[in-house]
mmCIF file of C-alpha atoms in Angstrom:
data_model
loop_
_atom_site.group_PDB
_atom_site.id
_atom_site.type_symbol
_atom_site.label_atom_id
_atom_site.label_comp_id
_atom_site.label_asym_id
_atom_site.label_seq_id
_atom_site.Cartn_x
_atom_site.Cartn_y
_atom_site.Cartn_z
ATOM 1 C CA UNK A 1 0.000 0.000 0.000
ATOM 2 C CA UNK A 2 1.337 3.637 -0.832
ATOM 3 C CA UNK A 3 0.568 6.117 1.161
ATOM 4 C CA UNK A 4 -0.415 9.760 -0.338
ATOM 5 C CA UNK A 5 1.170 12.570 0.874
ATOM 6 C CA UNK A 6 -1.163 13.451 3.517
ATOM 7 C CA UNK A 7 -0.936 9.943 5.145
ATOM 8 C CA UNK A 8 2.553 9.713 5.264
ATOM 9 C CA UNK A 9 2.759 13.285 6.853
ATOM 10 C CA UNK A 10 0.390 12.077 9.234
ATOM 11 C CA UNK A 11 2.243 9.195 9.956
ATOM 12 C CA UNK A 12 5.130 11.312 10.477
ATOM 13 C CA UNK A 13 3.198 13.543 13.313
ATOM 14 C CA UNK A 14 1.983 10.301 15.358
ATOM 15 C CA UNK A 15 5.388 9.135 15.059
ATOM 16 C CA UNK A 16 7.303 12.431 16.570
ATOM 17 C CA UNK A 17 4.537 11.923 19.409
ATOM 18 C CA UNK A 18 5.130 8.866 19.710
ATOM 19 C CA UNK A 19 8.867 9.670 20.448
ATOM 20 C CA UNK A 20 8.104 12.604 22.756
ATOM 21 C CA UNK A 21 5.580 10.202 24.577
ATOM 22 C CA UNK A 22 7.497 7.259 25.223
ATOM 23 C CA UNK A 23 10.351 9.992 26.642
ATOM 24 C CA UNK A 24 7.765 10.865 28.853
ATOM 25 C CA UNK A 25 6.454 7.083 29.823
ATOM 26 C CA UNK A 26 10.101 6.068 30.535
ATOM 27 C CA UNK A 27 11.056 8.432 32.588
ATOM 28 C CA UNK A 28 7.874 7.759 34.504
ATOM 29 C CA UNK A 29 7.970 4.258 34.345
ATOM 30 C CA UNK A 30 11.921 4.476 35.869
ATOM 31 C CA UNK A 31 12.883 2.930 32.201
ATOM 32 C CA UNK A 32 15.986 4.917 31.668
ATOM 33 C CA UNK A 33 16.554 3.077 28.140
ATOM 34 C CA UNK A 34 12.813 3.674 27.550
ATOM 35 C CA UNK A 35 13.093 7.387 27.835
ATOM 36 C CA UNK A 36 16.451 7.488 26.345
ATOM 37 C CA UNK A 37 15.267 5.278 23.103
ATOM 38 C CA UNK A 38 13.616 8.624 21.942
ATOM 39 C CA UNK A 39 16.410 10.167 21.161
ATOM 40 C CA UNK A 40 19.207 10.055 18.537
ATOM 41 C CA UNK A 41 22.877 9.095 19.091
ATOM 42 C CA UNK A 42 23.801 12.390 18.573
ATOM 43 C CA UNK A 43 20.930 14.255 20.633
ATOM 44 C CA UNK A 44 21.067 17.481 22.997
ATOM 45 C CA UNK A 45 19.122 17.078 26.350
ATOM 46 C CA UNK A 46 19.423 20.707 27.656
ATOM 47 C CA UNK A 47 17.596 21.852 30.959
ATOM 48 C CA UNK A 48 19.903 24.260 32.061
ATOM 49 C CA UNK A 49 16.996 27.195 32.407
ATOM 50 C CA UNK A 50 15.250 25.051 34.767
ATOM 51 C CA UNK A 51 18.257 24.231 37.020
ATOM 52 C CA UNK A 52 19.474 20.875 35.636
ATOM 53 C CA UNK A 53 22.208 20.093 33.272
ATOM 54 C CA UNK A 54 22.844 20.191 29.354
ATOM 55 C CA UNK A 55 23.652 16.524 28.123
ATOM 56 C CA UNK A 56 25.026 15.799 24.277
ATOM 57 C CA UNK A 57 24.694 11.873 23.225
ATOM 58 C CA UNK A 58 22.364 9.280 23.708
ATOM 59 C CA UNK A 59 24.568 7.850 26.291
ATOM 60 C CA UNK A 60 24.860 10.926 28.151
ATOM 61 C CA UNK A 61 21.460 11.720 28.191
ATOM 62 C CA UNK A 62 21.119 7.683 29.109
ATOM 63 C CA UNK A 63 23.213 8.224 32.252
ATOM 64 C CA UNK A 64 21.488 11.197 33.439
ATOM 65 C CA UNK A 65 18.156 9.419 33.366
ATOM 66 C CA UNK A 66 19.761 6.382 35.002
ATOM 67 C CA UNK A 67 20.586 8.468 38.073
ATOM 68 C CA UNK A 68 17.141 10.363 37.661
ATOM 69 C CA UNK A 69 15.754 6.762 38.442
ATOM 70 C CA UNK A 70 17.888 5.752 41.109
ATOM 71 C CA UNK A 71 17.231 9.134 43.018
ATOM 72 C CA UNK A 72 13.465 9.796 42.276
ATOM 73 C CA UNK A 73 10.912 7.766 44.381
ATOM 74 C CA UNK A 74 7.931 8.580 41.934
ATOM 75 C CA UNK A 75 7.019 11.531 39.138
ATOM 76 C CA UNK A 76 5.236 11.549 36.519
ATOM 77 C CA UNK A 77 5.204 13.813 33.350
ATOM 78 C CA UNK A 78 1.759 15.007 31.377
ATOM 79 C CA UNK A 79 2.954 16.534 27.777
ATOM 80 C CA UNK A 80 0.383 19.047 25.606
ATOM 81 C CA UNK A 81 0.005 21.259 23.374
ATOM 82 C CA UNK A 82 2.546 19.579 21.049
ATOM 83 C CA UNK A 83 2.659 21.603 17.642
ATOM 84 C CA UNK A 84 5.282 20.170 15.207
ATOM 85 C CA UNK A 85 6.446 22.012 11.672
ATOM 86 C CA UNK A 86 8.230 19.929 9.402
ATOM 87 C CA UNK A 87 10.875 21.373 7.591
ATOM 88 C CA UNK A 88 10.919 21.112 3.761
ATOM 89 C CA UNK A 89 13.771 18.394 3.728
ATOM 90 C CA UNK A 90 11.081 16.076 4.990
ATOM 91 C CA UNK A 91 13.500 14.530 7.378
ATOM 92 C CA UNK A 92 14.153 17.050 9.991
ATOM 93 C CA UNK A 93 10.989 19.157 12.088
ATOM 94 C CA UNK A 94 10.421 21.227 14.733
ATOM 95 C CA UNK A 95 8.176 21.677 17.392
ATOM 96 C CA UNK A 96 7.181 22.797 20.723
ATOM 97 C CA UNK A 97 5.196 21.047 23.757
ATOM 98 C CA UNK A 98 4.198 21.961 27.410
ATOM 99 C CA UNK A 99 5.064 19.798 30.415
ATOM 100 C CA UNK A 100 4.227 19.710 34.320
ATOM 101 C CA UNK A 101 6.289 17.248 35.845
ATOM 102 C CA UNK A 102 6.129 16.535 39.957
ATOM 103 C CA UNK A 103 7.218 14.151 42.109
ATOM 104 C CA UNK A 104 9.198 13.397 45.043
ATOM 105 C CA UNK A 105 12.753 12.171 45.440
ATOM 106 C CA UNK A 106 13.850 9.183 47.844
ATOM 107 C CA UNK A 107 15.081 11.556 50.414
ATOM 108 C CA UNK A 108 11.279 13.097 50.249
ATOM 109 C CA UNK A 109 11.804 16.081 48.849
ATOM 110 C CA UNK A 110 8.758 17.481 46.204
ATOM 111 C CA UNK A 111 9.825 18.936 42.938
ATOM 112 C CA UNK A 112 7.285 20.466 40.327
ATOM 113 C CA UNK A 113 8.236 21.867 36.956
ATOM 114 C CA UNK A 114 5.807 23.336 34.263
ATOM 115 C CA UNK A 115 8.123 24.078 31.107
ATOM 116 C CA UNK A 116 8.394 24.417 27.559
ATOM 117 C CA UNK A 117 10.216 21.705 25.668
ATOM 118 C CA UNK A 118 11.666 23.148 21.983
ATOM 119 C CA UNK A 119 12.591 20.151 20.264
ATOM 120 C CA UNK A 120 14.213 19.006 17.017
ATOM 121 C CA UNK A 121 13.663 15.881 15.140
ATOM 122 C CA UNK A 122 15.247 13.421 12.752
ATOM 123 C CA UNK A 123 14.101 10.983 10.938
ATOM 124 C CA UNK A 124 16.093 7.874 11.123
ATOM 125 C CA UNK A 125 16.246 4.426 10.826
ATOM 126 C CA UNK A 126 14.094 3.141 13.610
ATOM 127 C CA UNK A 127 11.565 6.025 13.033
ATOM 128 C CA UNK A 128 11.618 9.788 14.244
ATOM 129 C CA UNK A 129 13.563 10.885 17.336
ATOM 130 C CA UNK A 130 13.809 13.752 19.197
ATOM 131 C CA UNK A 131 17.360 15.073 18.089
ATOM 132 C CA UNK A 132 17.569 17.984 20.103
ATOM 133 C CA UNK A 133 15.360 19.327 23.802
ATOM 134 C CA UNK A 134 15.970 22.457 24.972
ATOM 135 C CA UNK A 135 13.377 22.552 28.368
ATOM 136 C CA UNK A 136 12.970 26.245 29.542
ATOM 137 C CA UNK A 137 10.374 27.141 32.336
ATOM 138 C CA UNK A 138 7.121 28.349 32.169
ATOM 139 C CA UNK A 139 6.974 29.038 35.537
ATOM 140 C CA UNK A 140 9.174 28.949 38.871
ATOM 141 C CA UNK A 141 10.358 25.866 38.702
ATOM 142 C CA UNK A 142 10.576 23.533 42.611
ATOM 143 C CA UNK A 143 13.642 22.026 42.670
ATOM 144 C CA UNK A 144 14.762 21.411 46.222
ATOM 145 C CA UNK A 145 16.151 18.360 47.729
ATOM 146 C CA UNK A 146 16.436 17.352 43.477
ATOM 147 C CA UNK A 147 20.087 16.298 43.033
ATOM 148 C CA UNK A 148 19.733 13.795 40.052
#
């Protein structure tokens, strides 16, 4: 079967969201490899305007969610608003989504964020990925006691 144009732009979108939602479902799952199987080899994680770190490489980004897990005692992460923009290569996009994120950590401390993610994607292989996430705050984020 051959898609048309429309369909396989489509299929494009639900795949992206697929990517930014299994990112999300990992990390709330404690599934480091999960979350981290959204992004390219080559990705940027970058949360330094909410008070975290800036991570280049899947396995970077890997080991930051790894100790994400092993510190957080339960989060979770609701994603909206997701508007994506493909470019004209029809192999790279870009797009924006809201997130609110709380939880607490193991040592019982709360954290909350409500940010922006500004992501770009790739296609590749194994589908689209988020190849770049650059998470700035909406508002104030609560980040105390959060030493991932």
């Amino acid at each position: 079967m051959t898609l048309t144009p429309a369909e396989t732009r489509t299929a494009d979108l639900l795949d992206i969201q697929r990517a930014t939602h299994v990112y999300a479902r990992g990390l709330d799952r404690f599934d480091p490899q999960e979350a981290a199987s959204a992004f390219t080899d080559d990705a940027v994680w970058d949360a330094t305007a909410v008070g975290l770190e800036r991570f280049s490489g899947r396995a970077a980004i890997l080991g930051f969610f790894e100790r994400d897990a092993a510190a957080i005692a339960d989060q979770f992460h609701v994603i909206t608003n997701h508007v994506v923009d493909f470019a004209d290569d029809g192999d790279t996009a870009r797009g924006t989504n809201y997130v609110f994120s709380e939880g607490h950590t193991k040592s019982g401390s709360a954290f909350k964020a409500i940010a922006l993610n500004e992501d770009v994607y790739r296609r590749t292989a194994d589908g689209w990925r988020i190849a770049e996430r650059r998470i700035s705050a909406l508002t104030p984020p609560e980040l105390e006691g959060f030493d991932a």
